[in-house]
Amino acid sequence: MPHHDTPHPFSLPSRPWTRKSFLRGMAAAGAAPLLPGVLPTAARAASDRPDFPLVRGGTAVELYVDAADDPAVIRAAGDLQADLERVSGVRPVLRHTVPQTAAAGLVLVGTLGASPVVDRLVTQGRLDVSRVKGRWEASVTQVVERPLPGVERALVIAGSDRRGTVYGVYDTSERIGVSPWYWWADVPVPRRETVTVPAGPLKRYEPSVRYRGVFINDEQNLTTWSHRTQEPDKNIGPETYKRVFELLLRLKANYLWPAMHPYSDFFNKHRENPELADRYGIVVGSSHPEALLRNGVHEWEPWAKEHPGADGTPPVYDYTVNPAVISDYWRARARQNASYESSWTIGMRGLHDSALETKYATTIPEKVAVMNDIIADQRRILAEEVGAAAEPQIFIPYKEVLELYNAGVRVPDDITLIWPDDNHGNMRQLPNDAERARAGGNGIYYHLSYWGRPKSYLWLDTTQLAKVWQELRRVYEHGVDRMWIFNVGDVKSIETGLSFSMDMAWDVDRWGAEDVGDFLAEWSGRQFGRRYGREIAAIRTEYYRLAAERRPEFIDPGVFSVIHHGDEAGRRLVAYERLLAQVRAVGAEVPEQYRDAFFELVEYPVHGAYLMNLKYYWADRNALAVRQGRGAGTNRFADLAEAAHAEEAALTRRYNTQVAGGKWDGIVNPYPSQIPKAPGRPAVTRIARQEASGLGVAAEGNETGAGRPLSFSSYTRDRRFLDVFNTGFLPLDWTAEASHPWVLLSAAQGSLTEQTRVWVEIDWARMPEGTYDDATVAVSGAGQRIEVPLWVVNDGERARRRARGFVAAHGYVSIDAVHTERRVARGGAGWREVRGLGRRTGALEAVPTTVAPVTADFATRAPELRYRVRFDGAGSFPVTVFRLPSLDERGHRRLAVALDEQPATVLAGQSVATGNRGDAWARNVEDGVEKLTARVTVDEPGEHVLRIFMVDPGIAVDQIVIDTGGLPVSYLAPPESYHAEFNPDPDRAAAPRSY
């Protein structure tokens, strides 16, 4: 099992990050790129010993690896040879015999027990292998003086096993400036004439998770690209897998579920594939419907035709009907791949990711008995064909198989249980005490990309890294450390999320709840240089936040309001525009050689997501214009929607045909033909031209007209809009007049053919204190006059300054959950702030996630969040808590809400993933939040304390909204209410002017 040097991560309120502080210190001092899971002991030795020169004066040191070492090690040494040439332009000699001539330096690469030269240095006490020897995939890189006769110094890269050595080699490559993404994302390799590394020792201790890998899935785009650019006679073959294997090893992964869909070649079709995987050191397994490395999509039908039944018809893939034929089918693959390091998937589902077929087992107990027979049969096959090398064996209770597992399927103790998420990043259930004690341990199958219900997200990397951190941290706290497998779709577009996931899999303690942004800064700095790390990290953080509001792949007509809260959808587009402006500013500074990588990793995701939102925004405005009876403006919105779609298509075409000289032809397609429920080209309506004009007005909060007054508060100091539009096509002149001098208008007159948006504000310094319901803005034109009523409340500047807590206004109180008055820890549990999680700046999670639920006596036993709220009236008000979805299919997802000392109300969230469309679970994963509502009673206006209690651990709270009367329905929470400390100028932070 993995060994960990750092303490278990939970403590309240924080833990001492002495190691991390040291890492940050290195970064601040401009040290060499930091490596995931590497303890920087080399930095402490650097001042005592000179750096080791790999290339100097046009000459490179030779590399040596014993010819008897593992082929994976020999091959990786060749990559180091190529990397040194990439950096310096000088290709070093790679030798497999000990040099016989004198040399100032040498790079010695070897595996303990397989390299006599390395073993001799260990025996002599000259190479420190403490906490490396005998461990899983560990390594040490250290300079040794006079290691061989005639050799003055050697950089020794020694691994505990073959992959440990390989990772040590790639550590060196990364230290000299070769990104793991140099090929897959075209990250340039900086050229230097002199190339050195610190003297060491640098140790990579064994990983937090033993098997760490990816599932290439729903790979239509990858198949298209591979066929066009890599192997025209294949659909993902050995040349493509060579690139995949190298990437995995550079990311310190060791495990692969290969592509498996009908449009790609199955892995064993090309015998070079498993041979290559073994030569690289990659463990190959198979996904949940692919038992014993068999690809049912491609392989069952030919097998069935070759093994017809007594009546001559091909057998069906049903173990209750054809157990012998199916057993032989599995046995053939076990025998064929017995000599490779493989992972063996146990159990059974239907063909091509379909449910288990059992004609003669219709009840759950009967199906459980069948599954037990299947497992016993497969175990017998592996024992006979593969023997003791048949490990790891894994059982994946995915979808309907989870129900059977929970109903009593017997999984042998040495098999690893692989727990699936709900396909949207929420773990369905985690192991109990008995399951954590299993010899085979536990793993997870986690989606960073997904095809299926309720909606697919294959296009962009849109899962917040903080969300990934939260769930991976939770699974690790539950003892899940044997295997982490990530669904990465087509590989491209998931670069950042995959890098972070592999980073956590190697060292789960490296990044804490407060510093996922530090990963982004460090990772971006590695790709583009430290100068740009923080700026790009800020861009990616905001990009992920906007995707957390709604993934761009999930956009539908009418999701975001275009009439409430200052144009909710328009505010979102303004945020995207600001983000895109940041992207363009950084992109203009990035050196020319980085432009392709910048486009792939930063610009295309942001710009593409923006355009997907933009075209639906204009389509929604178009639909509203039809309902409002607009004239020329209706067609204008249709044109804008179509233009945004065309721009998005052009952007994708640029990726596929121009970036990196057309290298990625076919890799990106937001709408591959196989994706269900993908957004596309929104429908728009055009109206026939009419030679007429007419005045129309729609005030904020109203689809048509101005029945709902524009609301203003001296606390929030709002801006509100009213749309002045033409109901025809001929130009008209219009004027607007305010009833009071303290009502300010962004425009008071003009001529329009289509429409214009007028912003209304209050001059609070001139306005007398009090409540005014008689103020109006009158708009005139084309012989019409339309009055827009205003509701203005001015409590005065003194009251504003003295107000404590969140102040109710406009019929609601809106709170970002992290803005607490107080956080109370009780019973060994508390609240952890996870920055960058949720729809705002962060969320609060009840931790540790392994603590027992609290179901009574909340005020004395449960961790608590407190918020001071100033109500402007009394009554019974709905309180809605926006919690981030999380599941527990053997438990509950609950929290409790109370006001002051009143009894708490327990709210139960969705705990089960149904896999359906349109139900509570589907809404939660599409929205990224679950809204739980209770009622509280406010006896009298004034200050009160809203209290949120943990019931079940792992609950994460994002936002809280109290409806004090008249809160309009909208997708997002309203802009956060006024708070003297947390939000002293709400309107400036929230209200756009562009739309």
XYZ file of N, CA and C in Angstrom, residues 622 625-626 630-642 684-690 729 754-755:
78
model
N -34.225 37.457 -29.060
C -35.066 37.397 -30.255
C -36.454 36.864 -29.914
N -38.315 39.458 -28.051
C -38.715 40.537 -28.945
C -39.992 40.190 -29.698
N -40.116 38.911 -30.075
C -41.341 38.480 -30.746
C -42.530 38.658 -29.817
N -41.725 43.682 -31.009
C -40.720 44.556 -31.607
C -40.725 44.376 -33.128
N -40.208 45.378 -33.800
C -40.138 45.338 -35.249
C -38.756 44.960 -35.720
N -38.016 45.959 -36.238
C -36.700 45.701 -36.813
C -35.753 45.058 -35.799
N -35.928 45.393 -34.525
C -35.047 44.823 -33.498
C -35.142 43.312 -33.405
N -36.298 42.749 -33.718
C -36.451 41.294 -33.694
C -35.470 40.648 -34.663
N -35.405 41.190 -35.855
C -34.493 40.637 -36.858
C -33.035 40.902 -36.498
N -32.779 42.032 -35.854
C -31.411 42.324 -35.426
C -30.917 41.250 -34.461
N -31.741 40.866 -33.498
C -31.335 39.827 -32.553
C -31.118 38.498 -33.269
N -31.946 38.192 -34.254
C -31.750 36.969 -35.033
C -30.411 37.010 -35.758
N -30.073 38.148 -36.334
C -28.795 38.291 -37.029
C -27.623 38.082 -36.065
N -27.737 38.664 -34.876
C -26.654 38.545 -33.891
C -26.469 37.101 -33.440
N -27.560 36.378 -33.259
C -27.467 34.963 -32.880
C -26.779 34.159 -33.978
N -27.175 34.392 -35.205
C -26.573 33.673 -36.326
C -25.096 34.033 -36.477
N -34.290 30.903 -34.351
C -34.631 32.319 -34.259
C -35.813 32.600 -35.195
N -36.463 33.729 -34.947
C -37.630 34.128 -35.733
C -37.364 35.478 -36.387
N -37.719 35.569 -37.654
C -37.640 36.857 -38.350
C -39.051 37.282 -38.772
N -39.254 38.569 -38.777
C -40.581 39.077 -39.170
C -40.455 39.894 -40.446
N -41.562 39.955 -41.175
C -41.568 40.688 -42.438
C -41.509 42.194 -42.174
N -40.837 42.874 -43.046
C -40.703 44.325 -42.914
C -42.062 44.999 -43.064
N -42.294 45.972 -42.207
C -43.518 46.783 -42.283
C -43.124 48.255 -42.335
N -40.451 49.403 -38.583
C -39.161 49.401 -39.265
C -38.698 50.797 -39.681
N -34.343 50.396 -34.358
C -34.520 49.094 -33.711
C -34.860 49.267 -32.234
N -33.847 49.510 -31.395
C -34.082 49.628 -29.968
C -32.867 50.260 -29.292
